[in-house]
Short mmCIF file of C-alpha atoms in Angstrom, two decimals:
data_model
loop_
_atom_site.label_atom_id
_atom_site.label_comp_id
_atom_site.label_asym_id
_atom_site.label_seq_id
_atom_site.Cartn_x
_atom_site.Cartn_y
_atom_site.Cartn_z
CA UNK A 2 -54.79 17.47 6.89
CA UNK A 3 -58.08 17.45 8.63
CA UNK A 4 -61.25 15.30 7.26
CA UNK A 5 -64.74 15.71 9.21
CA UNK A 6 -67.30 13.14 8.62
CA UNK A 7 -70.20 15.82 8.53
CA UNK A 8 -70.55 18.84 6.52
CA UNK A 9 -69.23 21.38 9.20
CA UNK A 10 -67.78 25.33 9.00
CA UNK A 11 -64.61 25.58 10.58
CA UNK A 12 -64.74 29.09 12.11
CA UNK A 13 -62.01 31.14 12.88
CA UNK A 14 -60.77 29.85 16.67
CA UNK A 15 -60.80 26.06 15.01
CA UNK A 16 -58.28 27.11 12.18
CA UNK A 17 -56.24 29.43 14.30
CA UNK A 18 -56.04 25.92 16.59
CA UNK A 19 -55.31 24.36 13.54
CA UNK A 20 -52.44 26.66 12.42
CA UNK A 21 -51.11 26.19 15.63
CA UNK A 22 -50.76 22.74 15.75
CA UNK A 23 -49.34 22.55 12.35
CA UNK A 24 -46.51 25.03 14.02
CA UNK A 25 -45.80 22.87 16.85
CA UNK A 26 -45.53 19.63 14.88
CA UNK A 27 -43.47 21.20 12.18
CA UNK A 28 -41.08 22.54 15.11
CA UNK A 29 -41.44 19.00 16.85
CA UNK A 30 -40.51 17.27 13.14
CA UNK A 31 -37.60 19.84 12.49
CA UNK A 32 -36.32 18.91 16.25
CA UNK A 33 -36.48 14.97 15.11
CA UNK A 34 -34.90 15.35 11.89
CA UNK A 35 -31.88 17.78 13.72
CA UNK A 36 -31.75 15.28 16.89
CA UNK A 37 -31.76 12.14 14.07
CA UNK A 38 -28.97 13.88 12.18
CA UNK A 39 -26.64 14.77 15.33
CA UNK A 40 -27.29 11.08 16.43
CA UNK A 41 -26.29 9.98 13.05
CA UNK A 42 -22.86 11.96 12.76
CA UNK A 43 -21.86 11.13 16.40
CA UNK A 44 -22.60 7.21 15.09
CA UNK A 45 -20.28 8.04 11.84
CA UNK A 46 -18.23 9.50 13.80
CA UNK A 47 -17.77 7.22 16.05
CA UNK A 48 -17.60 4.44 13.75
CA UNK A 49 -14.79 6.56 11.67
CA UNK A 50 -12.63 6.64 15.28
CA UNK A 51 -12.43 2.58 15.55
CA UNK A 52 -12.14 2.19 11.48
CA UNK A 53 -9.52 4.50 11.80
CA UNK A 54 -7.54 2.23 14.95
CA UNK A 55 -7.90 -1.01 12.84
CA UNK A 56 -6.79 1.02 9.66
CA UNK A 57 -3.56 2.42 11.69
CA UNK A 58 -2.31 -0.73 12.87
CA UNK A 59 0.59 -2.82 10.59
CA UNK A 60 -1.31 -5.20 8.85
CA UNK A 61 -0.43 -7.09 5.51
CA UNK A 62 -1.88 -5.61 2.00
CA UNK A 63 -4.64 -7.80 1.82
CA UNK A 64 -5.63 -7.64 5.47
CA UNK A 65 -5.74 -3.73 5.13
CA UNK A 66 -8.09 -4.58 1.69
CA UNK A 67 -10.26 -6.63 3.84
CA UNK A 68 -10.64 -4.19 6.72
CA UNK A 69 -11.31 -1.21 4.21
CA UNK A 70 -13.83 -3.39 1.72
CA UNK A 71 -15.50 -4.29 5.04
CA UNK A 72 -15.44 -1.10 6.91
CA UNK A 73 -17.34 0.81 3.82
CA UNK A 74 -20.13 -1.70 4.06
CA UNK A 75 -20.72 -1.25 7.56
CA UNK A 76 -19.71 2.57 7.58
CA UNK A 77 -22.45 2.96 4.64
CA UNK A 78 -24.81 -0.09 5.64
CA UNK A 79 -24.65 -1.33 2.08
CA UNK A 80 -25.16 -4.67 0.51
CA UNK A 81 -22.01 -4.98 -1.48
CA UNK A 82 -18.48 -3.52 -1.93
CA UNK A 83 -15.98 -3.44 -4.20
CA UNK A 84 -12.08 -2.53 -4.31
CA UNK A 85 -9.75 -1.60 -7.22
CA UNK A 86 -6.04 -0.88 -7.04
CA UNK A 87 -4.71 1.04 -9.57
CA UNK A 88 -1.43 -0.82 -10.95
CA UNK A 89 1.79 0.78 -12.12
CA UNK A 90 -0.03 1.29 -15.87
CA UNK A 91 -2.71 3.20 -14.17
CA UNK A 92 -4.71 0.42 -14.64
CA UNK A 93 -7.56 -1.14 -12.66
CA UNK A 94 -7.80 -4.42 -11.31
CA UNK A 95 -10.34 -5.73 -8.97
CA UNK A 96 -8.91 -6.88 -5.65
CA UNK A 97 -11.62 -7.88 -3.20
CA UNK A 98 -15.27 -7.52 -3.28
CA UNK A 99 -18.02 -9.02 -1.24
CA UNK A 100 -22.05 -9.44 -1.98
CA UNK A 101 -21.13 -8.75 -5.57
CA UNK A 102 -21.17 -11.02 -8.66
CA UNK A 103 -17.46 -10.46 -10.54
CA UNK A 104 -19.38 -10.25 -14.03
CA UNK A 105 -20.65 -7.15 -12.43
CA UNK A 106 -18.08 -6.08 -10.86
CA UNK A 107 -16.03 -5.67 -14.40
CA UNK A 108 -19.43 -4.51 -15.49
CA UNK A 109 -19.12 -1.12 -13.26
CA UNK A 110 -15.06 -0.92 -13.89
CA UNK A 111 -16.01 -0.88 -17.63
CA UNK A 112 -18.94 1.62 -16.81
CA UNK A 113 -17.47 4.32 -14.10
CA UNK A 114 -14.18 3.16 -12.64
CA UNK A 115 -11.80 4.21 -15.55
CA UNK A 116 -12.76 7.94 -15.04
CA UNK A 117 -11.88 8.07 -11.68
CA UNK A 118 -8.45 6.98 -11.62
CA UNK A 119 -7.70 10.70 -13.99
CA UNK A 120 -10.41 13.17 -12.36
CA UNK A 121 -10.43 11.73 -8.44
CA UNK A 122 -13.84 12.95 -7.49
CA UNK A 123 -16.54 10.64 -5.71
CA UNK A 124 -19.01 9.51 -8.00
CA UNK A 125 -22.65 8.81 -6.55
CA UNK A 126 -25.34 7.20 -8.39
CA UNK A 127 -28.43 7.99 -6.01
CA UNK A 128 -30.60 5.53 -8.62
CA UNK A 129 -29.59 2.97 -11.24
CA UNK A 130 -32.66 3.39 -13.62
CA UNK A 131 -31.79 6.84 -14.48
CA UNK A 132 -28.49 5.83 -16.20
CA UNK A 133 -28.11 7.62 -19.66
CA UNK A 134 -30.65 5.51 -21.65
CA UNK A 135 -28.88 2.35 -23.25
CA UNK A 136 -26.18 2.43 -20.41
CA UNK A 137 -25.63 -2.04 -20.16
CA UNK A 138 -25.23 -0.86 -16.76
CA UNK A 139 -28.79 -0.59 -16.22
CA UNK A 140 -30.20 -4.03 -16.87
CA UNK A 141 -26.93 -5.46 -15.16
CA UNK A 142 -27.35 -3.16 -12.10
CA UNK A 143 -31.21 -4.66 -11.90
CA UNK A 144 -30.14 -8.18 -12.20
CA UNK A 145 -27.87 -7.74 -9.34
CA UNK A 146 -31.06 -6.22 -7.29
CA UNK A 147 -28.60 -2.70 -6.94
CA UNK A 148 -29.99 0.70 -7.24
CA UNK A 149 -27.76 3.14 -5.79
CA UNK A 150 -23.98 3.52 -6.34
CA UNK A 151 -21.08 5.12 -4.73
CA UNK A 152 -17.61 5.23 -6.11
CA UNK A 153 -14.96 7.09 -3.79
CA UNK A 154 -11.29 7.65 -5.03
CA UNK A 155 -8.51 6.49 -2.36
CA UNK A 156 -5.78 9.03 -3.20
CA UNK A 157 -2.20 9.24 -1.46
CA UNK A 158 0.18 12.38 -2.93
CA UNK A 159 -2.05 13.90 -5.32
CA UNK A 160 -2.09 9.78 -7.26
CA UNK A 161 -5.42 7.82 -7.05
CA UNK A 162 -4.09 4.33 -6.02
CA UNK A 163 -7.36 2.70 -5.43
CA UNK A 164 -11.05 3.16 -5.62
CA UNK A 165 -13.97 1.79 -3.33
CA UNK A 166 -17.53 1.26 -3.98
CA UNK A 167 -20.35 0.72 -2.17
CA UNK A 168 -23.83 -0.41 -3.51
CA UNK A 169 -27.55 -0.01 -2.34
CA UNK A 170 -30.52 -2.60 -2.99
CA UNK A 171 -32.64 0.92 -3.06
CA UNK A 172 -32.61 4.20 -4.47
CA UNK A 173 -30.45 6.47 -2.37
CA UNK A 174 -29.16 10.07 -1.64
CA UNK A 175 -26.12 10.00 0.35
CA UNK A 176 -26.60 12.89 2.47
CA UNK A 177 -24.04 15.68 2.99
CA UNK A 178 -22.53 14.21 6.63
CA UNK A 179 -22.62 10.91 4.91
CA UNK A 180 -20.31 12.08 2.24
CA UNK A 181 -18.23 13.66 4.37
CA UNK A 182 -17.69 10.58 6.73
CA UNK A 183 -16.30 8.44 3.23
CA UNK A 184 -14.22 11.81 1.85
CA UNK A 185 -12.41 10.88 5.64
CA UNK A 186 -12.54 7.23 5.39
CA UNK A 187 -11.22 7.60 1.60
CA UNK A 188 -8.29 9.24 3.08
CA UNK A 189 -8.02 6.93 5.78
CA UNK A 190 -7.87 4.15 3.32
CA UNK A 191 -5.26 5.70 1.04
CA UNK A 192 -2.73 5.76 3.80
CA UNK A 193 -3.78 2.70 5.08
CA UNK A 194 -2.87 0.82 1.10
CA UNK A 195 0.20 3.00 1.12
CA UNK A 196 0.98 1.89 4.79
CA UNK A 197 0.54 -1.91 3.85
CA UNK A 198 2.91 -1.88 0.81
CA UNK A 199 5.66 -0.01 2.41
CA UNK A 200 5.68 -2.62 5.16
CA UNK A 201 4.93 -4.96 2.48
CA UNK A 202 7.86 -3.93 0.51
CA UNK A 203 10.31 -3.82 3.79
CA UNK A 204 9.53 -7.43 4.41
CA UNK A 205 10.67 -8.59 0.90
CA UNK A 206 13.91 -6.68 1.08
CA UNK A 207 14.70 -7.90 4.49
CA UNK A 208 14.04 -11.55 3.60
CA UNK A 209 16.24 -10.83 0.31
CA UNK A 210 18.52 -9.14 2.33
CA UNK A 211 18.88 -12.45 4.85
CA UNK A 212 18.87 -14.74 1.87
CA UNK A 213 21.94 -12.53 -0.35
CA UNK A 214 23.11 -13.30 3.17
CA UNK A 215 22.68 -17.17 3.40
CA UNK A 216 24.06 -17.40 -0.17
CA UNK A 217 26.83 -15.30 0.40
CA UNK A 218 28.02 -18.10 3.35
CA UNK A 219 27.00 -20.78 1.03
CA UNK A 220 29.19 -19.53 -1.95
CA UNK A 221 31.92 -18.69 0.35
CA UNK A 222 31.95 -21.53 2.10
CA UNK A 223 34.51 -23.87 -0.15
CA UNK A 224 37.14 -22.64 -1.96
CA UNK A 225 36.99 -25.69 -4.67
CA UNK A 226 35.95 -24.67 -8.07
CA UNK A 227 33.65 -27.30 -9.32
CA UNK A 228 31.56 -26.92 -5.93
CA UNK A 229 31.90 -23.06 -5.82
CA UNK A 230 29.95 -23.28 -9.52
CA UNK A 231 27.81 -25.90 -8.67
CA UNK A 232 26.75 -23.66 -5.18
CA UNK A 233 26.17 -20.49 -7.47
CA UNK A 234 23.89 -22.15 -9.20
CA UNK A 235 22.13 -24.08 -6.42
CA UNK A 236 21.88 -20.75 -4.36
CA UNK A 237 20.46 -18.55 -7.43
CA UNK A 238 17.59 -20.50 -7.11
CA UNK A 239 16.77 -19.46 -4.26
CA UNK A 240 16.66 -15.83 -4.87
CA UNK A 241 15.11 -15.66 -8.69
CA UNK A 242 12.89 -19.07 -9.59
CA UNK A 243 13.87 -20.05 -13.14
CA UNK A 244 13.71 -23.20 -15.32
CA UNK A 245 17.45 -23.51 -15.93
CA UNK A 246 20.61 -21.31 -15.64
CA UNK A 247 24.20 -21.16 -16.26
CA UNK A 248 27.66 -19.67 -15.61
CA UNK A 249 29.47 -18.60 -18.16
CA UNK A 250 33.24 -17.28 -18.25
CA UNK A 251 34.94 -15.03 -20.46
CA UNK A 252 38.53 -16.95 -21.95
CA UNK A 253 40.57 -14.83 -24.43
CA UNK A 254 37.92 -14.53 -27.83
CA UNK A 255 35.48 -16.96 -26.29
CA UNK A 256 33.12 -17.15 -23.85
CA UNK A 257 32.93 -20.68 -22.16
CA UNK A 258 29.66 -22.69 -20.55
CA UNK A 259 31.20 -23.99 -17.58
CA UNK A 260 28.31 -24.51 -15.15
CA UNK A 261 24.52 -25.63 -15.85
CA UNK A 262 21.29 -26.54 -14.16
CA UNK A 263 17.90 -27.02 -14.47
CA UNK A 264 15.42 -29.40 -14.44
CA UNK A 265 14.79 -29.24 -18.18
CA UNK A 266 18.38 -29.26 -19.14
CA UNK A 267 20.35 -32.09 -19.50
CA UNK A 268 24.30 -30.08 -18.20
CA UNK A 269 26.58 -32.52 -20.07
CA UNK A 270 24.96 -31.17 -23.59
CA UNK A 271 25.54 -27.26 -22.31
CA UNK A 272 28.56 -27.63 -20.33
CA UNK A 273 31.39 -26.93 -22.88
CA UNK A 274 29.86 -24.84 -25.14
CA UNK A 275 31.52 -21.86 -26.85
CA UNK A 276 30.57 -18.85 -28.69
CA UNK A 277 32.73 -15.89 -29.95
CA UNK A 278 32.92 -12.70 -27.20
CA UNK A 279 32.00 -10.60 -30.04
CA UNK A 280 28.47 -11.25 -29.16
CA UNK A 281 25.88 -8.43 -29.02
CA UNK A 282 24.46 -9.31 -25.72
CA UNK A 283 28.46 -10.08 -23.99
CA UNK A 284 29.48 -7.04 -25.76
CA UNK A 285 26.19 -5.05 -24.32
CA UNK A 286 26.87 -6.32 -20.86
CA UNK A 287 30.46 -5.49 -20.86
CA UNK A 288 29.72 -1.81 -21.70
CA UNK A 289 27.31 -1.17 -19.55
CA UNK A 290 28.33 -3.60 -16.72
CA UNK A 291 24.25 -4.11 -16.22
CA UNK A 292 22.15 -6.87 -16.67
CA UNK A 293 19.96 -7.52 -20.25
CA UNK A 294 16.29 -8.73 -20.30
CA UNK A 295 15.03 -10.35 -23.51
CA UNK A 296 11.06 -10.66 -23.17
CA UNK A 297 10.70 -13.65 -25.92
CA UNK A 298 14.32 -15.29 -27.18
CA UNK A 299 13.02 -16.22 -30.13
CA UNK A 300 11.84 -12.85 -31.24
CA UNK A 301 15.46 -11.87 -30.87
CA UNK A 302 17.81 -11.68 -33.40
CA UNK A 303 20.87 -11.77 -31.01
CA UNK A 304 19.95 -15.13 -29.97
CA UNK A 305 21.65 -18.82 -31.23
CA UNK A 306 20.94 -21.29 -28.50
CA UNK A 307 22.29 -25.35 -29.08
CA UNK A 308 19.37 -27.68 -29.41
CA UNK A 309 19.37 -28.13 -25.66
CA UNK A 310 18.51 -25.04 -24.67
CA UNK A 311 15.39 -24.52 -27.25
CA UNK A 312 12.54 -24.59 -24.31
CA UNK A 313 14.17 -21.14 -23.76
CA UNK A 314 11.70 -18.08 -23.85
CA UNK A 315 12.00 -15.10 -21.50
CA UNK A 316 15.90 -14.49 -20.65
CA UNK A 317 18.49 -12.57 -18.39
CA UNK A 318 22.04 -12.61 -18.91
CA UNK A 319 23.70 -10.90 -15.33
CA UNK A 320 27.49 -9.98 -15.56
CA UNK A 321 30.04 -10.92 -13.22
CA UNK A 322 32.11 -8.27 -12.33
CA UNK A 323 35.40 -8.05 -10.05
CA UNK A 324 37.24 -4.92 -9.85
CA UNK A 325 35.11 -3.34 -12.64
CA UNK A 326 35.97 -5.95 -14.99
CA UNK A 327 33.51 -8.50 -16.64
CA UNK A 328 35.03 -12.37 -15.78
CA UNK A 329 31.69 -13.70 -17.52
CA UNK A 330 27.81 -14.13 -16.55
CA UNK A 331 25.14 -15.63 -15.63
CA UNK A 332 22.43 -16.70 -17.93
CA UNK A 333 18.90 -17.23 -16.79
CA UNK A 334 15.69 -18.42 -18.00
CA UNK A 335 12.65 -19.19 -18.42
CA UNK A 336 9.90 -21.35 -20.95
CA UNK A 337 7.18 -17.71 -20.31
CA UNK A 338 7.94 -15.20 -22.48
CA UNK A 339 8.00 -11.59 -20.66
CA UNK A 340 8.43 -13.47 -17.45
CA UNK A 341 11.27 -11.60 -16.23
CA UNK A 342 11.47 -8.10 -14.98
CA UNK A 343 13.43 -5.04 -13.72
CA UNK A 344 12.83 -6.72 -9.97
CA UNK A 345 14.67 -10.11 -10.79
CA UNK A 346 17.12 -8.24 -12.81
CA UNK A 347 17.94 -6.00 -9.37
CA UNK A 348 17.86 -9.15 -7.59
CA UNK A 349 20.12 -11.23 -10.18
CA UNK A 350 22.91 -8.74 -10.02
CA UNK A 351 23.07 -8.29 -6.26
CA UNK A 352 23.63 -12.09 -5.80
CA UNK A 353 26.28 -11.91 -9.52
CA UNK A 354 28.12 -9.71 -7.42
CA UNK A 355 28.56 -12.19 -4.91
CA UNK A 356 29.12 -14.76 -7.08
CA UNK A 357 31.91 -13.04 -9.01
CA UNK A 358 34.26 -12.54 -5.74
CA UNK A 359 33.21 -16.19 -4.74
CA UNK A 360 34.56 -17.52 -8.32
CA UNK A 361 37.68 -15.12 -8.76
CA UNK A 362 38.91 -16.59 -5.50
CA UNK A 363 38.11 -19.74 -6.44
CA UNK A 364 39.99 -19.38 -9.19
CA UNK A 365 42.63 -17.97 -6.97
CA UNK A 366 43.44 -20.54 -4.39
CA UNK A 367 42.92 -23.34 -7.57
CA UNK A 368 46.16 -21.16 -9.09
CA UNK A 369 48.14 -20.69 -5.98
CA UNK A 370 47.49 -24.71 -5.49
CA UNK A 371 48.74 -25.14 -9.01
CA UNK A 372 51.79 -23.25 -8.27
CA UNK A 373 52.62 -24.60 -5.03
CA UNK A 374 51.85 -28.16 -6.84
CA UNK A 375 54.35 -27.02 -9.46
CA UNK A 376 57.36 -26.03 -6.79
CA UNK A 377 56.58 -29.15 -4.84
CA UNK A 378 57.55 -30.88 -7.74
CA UNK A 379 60.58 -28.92 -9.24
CA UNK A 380 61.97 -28.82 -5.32
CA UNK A 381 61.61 -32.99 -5.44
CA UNK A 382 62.80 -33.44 -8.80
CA UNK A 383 66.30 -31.21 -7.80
CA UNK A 384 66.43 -33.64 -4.60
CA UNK A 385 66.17 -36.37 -6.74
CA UNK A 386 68.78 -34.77 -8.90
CA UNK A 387 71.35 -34.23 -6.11
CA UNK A 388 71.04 -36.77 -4.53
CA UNK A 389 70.91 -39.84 -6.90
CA UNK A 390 73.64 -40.18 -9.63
CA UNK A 391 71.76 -42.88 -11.64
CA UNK A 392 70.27 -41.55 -14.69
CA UNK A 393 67.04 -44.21 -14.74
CA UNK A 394 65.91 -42.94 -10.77
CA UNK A 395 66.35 -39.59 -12.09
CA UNK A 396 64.09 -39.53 -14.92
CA UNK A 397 61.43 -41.70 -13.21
CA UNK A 398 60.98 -39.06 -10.32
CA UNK A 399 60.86 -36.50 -13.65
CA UNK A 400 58.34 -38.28 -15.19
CA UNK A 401 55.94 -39.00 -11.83
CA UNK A 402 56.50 -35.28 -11.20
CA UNK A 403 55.08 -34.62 -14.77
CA UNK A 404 52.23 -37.20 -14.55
CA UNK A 405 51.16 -35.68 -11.40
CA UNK A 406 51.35 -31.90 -12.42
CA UNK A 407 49.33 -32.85 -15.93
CA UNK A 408 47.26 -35.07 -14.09
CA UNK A 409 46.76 -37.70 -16.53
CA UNK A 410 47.77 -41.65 -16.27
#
C-alpha cells in the first residue's frame, strides 16, 4: 500500500513502478519463506539425526521416557509434554510429563487420549478455544495458559504402545515438514519403548536366572532335612516377596504342614497341621501338575485355613514334582488380595522344581541313614549274640540298639 500526503494522480509510469515493485517483493518474500522453510527442515532434520543416536543407545525404560518426553519439547519448541503407555488392558496411564499440571494431564487422557490407542492417527489441536462448545477441556486448557495441542501415537507392529503430546502457550498450525519430522520421531520412539523393555525384560530374567542359581546351591548345599526345609523357605524369599509360606508334603490320605515362615506366623501353630488329600486345590494341582492362584482366600470356597493363618488374602499353592509325581507343595501368601500373578506363579514353580529334587534327596540320604543305622545295629546286636553267652549282656546291647534306632530315652 501506498499513502501520499497530498491529493496527487498517479499516472501510468508511477503504477507500472508500482506493480513492479510489488513483483519483486512478492518474489523476494516467496524466496524468504522457501529459504526459512529449507533452513527449518535441515534444523528438524538435523535435530531428528542426534534424537535418533540418544534414542538408539541401551538405556533403561524410564531413561528412554525421559529422552523421548524431552526430545518432543525441544523437537517442537513447546511448553509442556506428556507421555502415556498403553498397559496390557489397552489402557492408559500417564508416565512422565513435564511443564504440565497432572489434573490436566488426566484432563486431556479423559478428553483425546482414549481414541488414539484404537484409530493411531496424530491428533492436532491448532487452537484450544474452538473445542466443541461445552468440551471441560476448554476452560482447563485456559487455566493451564495452553492453546494448541498435539497428540502423536507411538506404534510398534501395527499396536499403539504409547502416545506423546506436546502443548503450545499459542494458537498453532503445525506445518506439513513439522508433522512429518514427529510421524519420524513417533516411530523413533516406538522402537525406542520396545527397545527399553526387551532389555528391560532380559535383565530380570538374567538376575532370576542367577538367583534360581544361588538357591539352587543353597538348597543343595546340606543334605539334612530340617535345614533343607528351613533353606526352601529362606531362599523362596528371595525370588517371590510374600508375608508367610509353607511346605507341605503329601503322606498316604493326608497332606502334612511340615515347614513354615513368615513374619506374621507364629510356625509352631502351622507346623503339624493336616488336611485330607481329597482337597480341591491338592487334587487341582495334582492333575494339572501347575500352580493355582486364588485372588482373595476368603472369597473362595475351597479355602479352611487354622486360626493362624487368617491374615491370609491373595494365595499360590506351587506343586512339587519329582519324576512327574506330586510329593506335596508350596503354599504362598499374601495379606493383598489379587496380589499375585501369572509372573510369580512362573517364578514359584521354577524354584518348586528345585526344591522338589532338593527334598526327595533329602529324604533319601535321611532313609539310607536310617537303614545303615538299622544294620549297624542288627550287625552289633549278632556280635553281642555270638560272642557273649550271658543272657542279661545280651538283652542290654538289644535294648540300647532299640533305644538308639527309636530314638527316645
Amino acid at each position: 500500500t501506498v499513502q501520499y500526503f497530498d491529493k496527487m494522480l498517479i499516472d501510468r509510469e508511477q503504477t507500472q513502478f508500482l506493480v513492479s515493485m510489488a513483483s519483486h517483493a512478492a518474489i523476494a518474500i516467496s524466496n524468504g519463506r522457501l529459504f526459512d522453510d529449507i533452513q527449518n527442515r535441515f534444523e528438524l532434520s538435523s535435530q531428528l539425526a542426534n534424537i535418533g543416536e540418544s534414542l538408539n543407545r541401551s538405556q533403561s525404560l524410564k531413561e528412554a521416557l525421559d529422552t523421548i518426553g524431552n526430545s518432543a519439547i525441544g523437537l517442537m519448541d513447546c511448553m509442556g509434554g506428556v507421555i502415556f503407555v498403553v498397559d496390557e488392558n489397552d489402557e492408559l496411564e500417564c508416565v512422565w510429563h513435564h511443564g504440565l499440571e497432572e489434573g490436566y494431564v488426566c484432563s486431556v487422557a479423559d478428553a483425546l487420549v482414549g481414541d488414539l490407542v484404537k484409530n493411531p492417527l496424530p491428533l492436532v489441536l491448532p487452537d484450544t478455544r474452538k473445542l466443541e462448545t461445552g468440551s471441560p477441556l476448554i476452560e482447563a486448557s485456559r487455566a493451564q495458559n495452553v492453546s494448541a495441542i498435539s497428540l502423536w501415537p507411538l506404534v510398534y507392529e501395527g499396536q499403539t504402545i504409547a502416545v506423546v503430546g506436546c502443548f503450545k502457550s499459542s494458537p498453532y498450525r503445525w506445518r506439513e515438514h513439522e508433522q512429518e519430522a514427529m510421524l519420524t520421531f513417533s516411530r523413533q520412539a516406538a522402537v525406542s519403548i520396545q527397545n527399553a523393555r526387551l532389555l528391560e525384560a532380559e535383565r530380570i530374567r538374567r538376575m532370576e536366572a542367577e538367583a534360581l542359581y544361588k538357591t539352587t546351591a543353597a538348597l543343595t548345599s546340606s543334605l539334612d532335612i530340617d535345614r533343607v526345609l528351613d533353606n526352601i523357605l529362606v531362599e523362596l524369599y528371595k525370588v517371590v516377596d510374600y508375608a508367610s509360606a509353607n511346605i507341605q508334603l503329601l503322606e498316604d490320605d493326608l497332606v502334612r504342614v511340615v515347614a513354615a515362615q513368615g513374619l506374621l506366623l507364629a510356625p509352631n501353630l502351622v507346623v503339624g497341621w493336616e488336611y485330607p488329600s481329597s482337597n480341591e486345590l491338592i487334587v487341582e494341582m495334582r492333575e494339572t501338575m501347575q500352580p493355582v492362584i486364588v485372588e482373595d482366600v476368603i472369597k473362595d470356597d475351597r479355602f479352611s485355613l487354622p486360626d493362624a493363618l487368617k491374615y491370609v488374602r491373595g494365595w499360590i499353592g506351587v506343586p512339587l514334582v519329582v519324576s512327574e509325581r506330586m510329593i506335596g507343595c508350596l503354599t504362598i501368601d499374601s495379606e493383598q488380595p489379587g496380589y499375585f500373578d501369572e509372573n510369580h506363579a512362573e517364578k514359584a514353580q521354577a524354584f518348586a522344581n528345585q526344591a522338589a529334587i532338593a527334598i526327595e534327596t533329602a529324604n533319601l540320604f535321611s532313609q539310607t541313614q536310617r537303614r545303615l543305622k538299622l544294620l549297624q545295629s542288627i550287625h552289633t546286636i549278632e556280635q553281642a549274640i555270638s560272642s557273649n553267652l550271658d543272657l542279661k549282656i545280651t538283652m542290654e546291647v538289644f535294648l540300647d540298639q532299640s533305644l538308639n534306632l527309636l530314638q527316645v530315652d
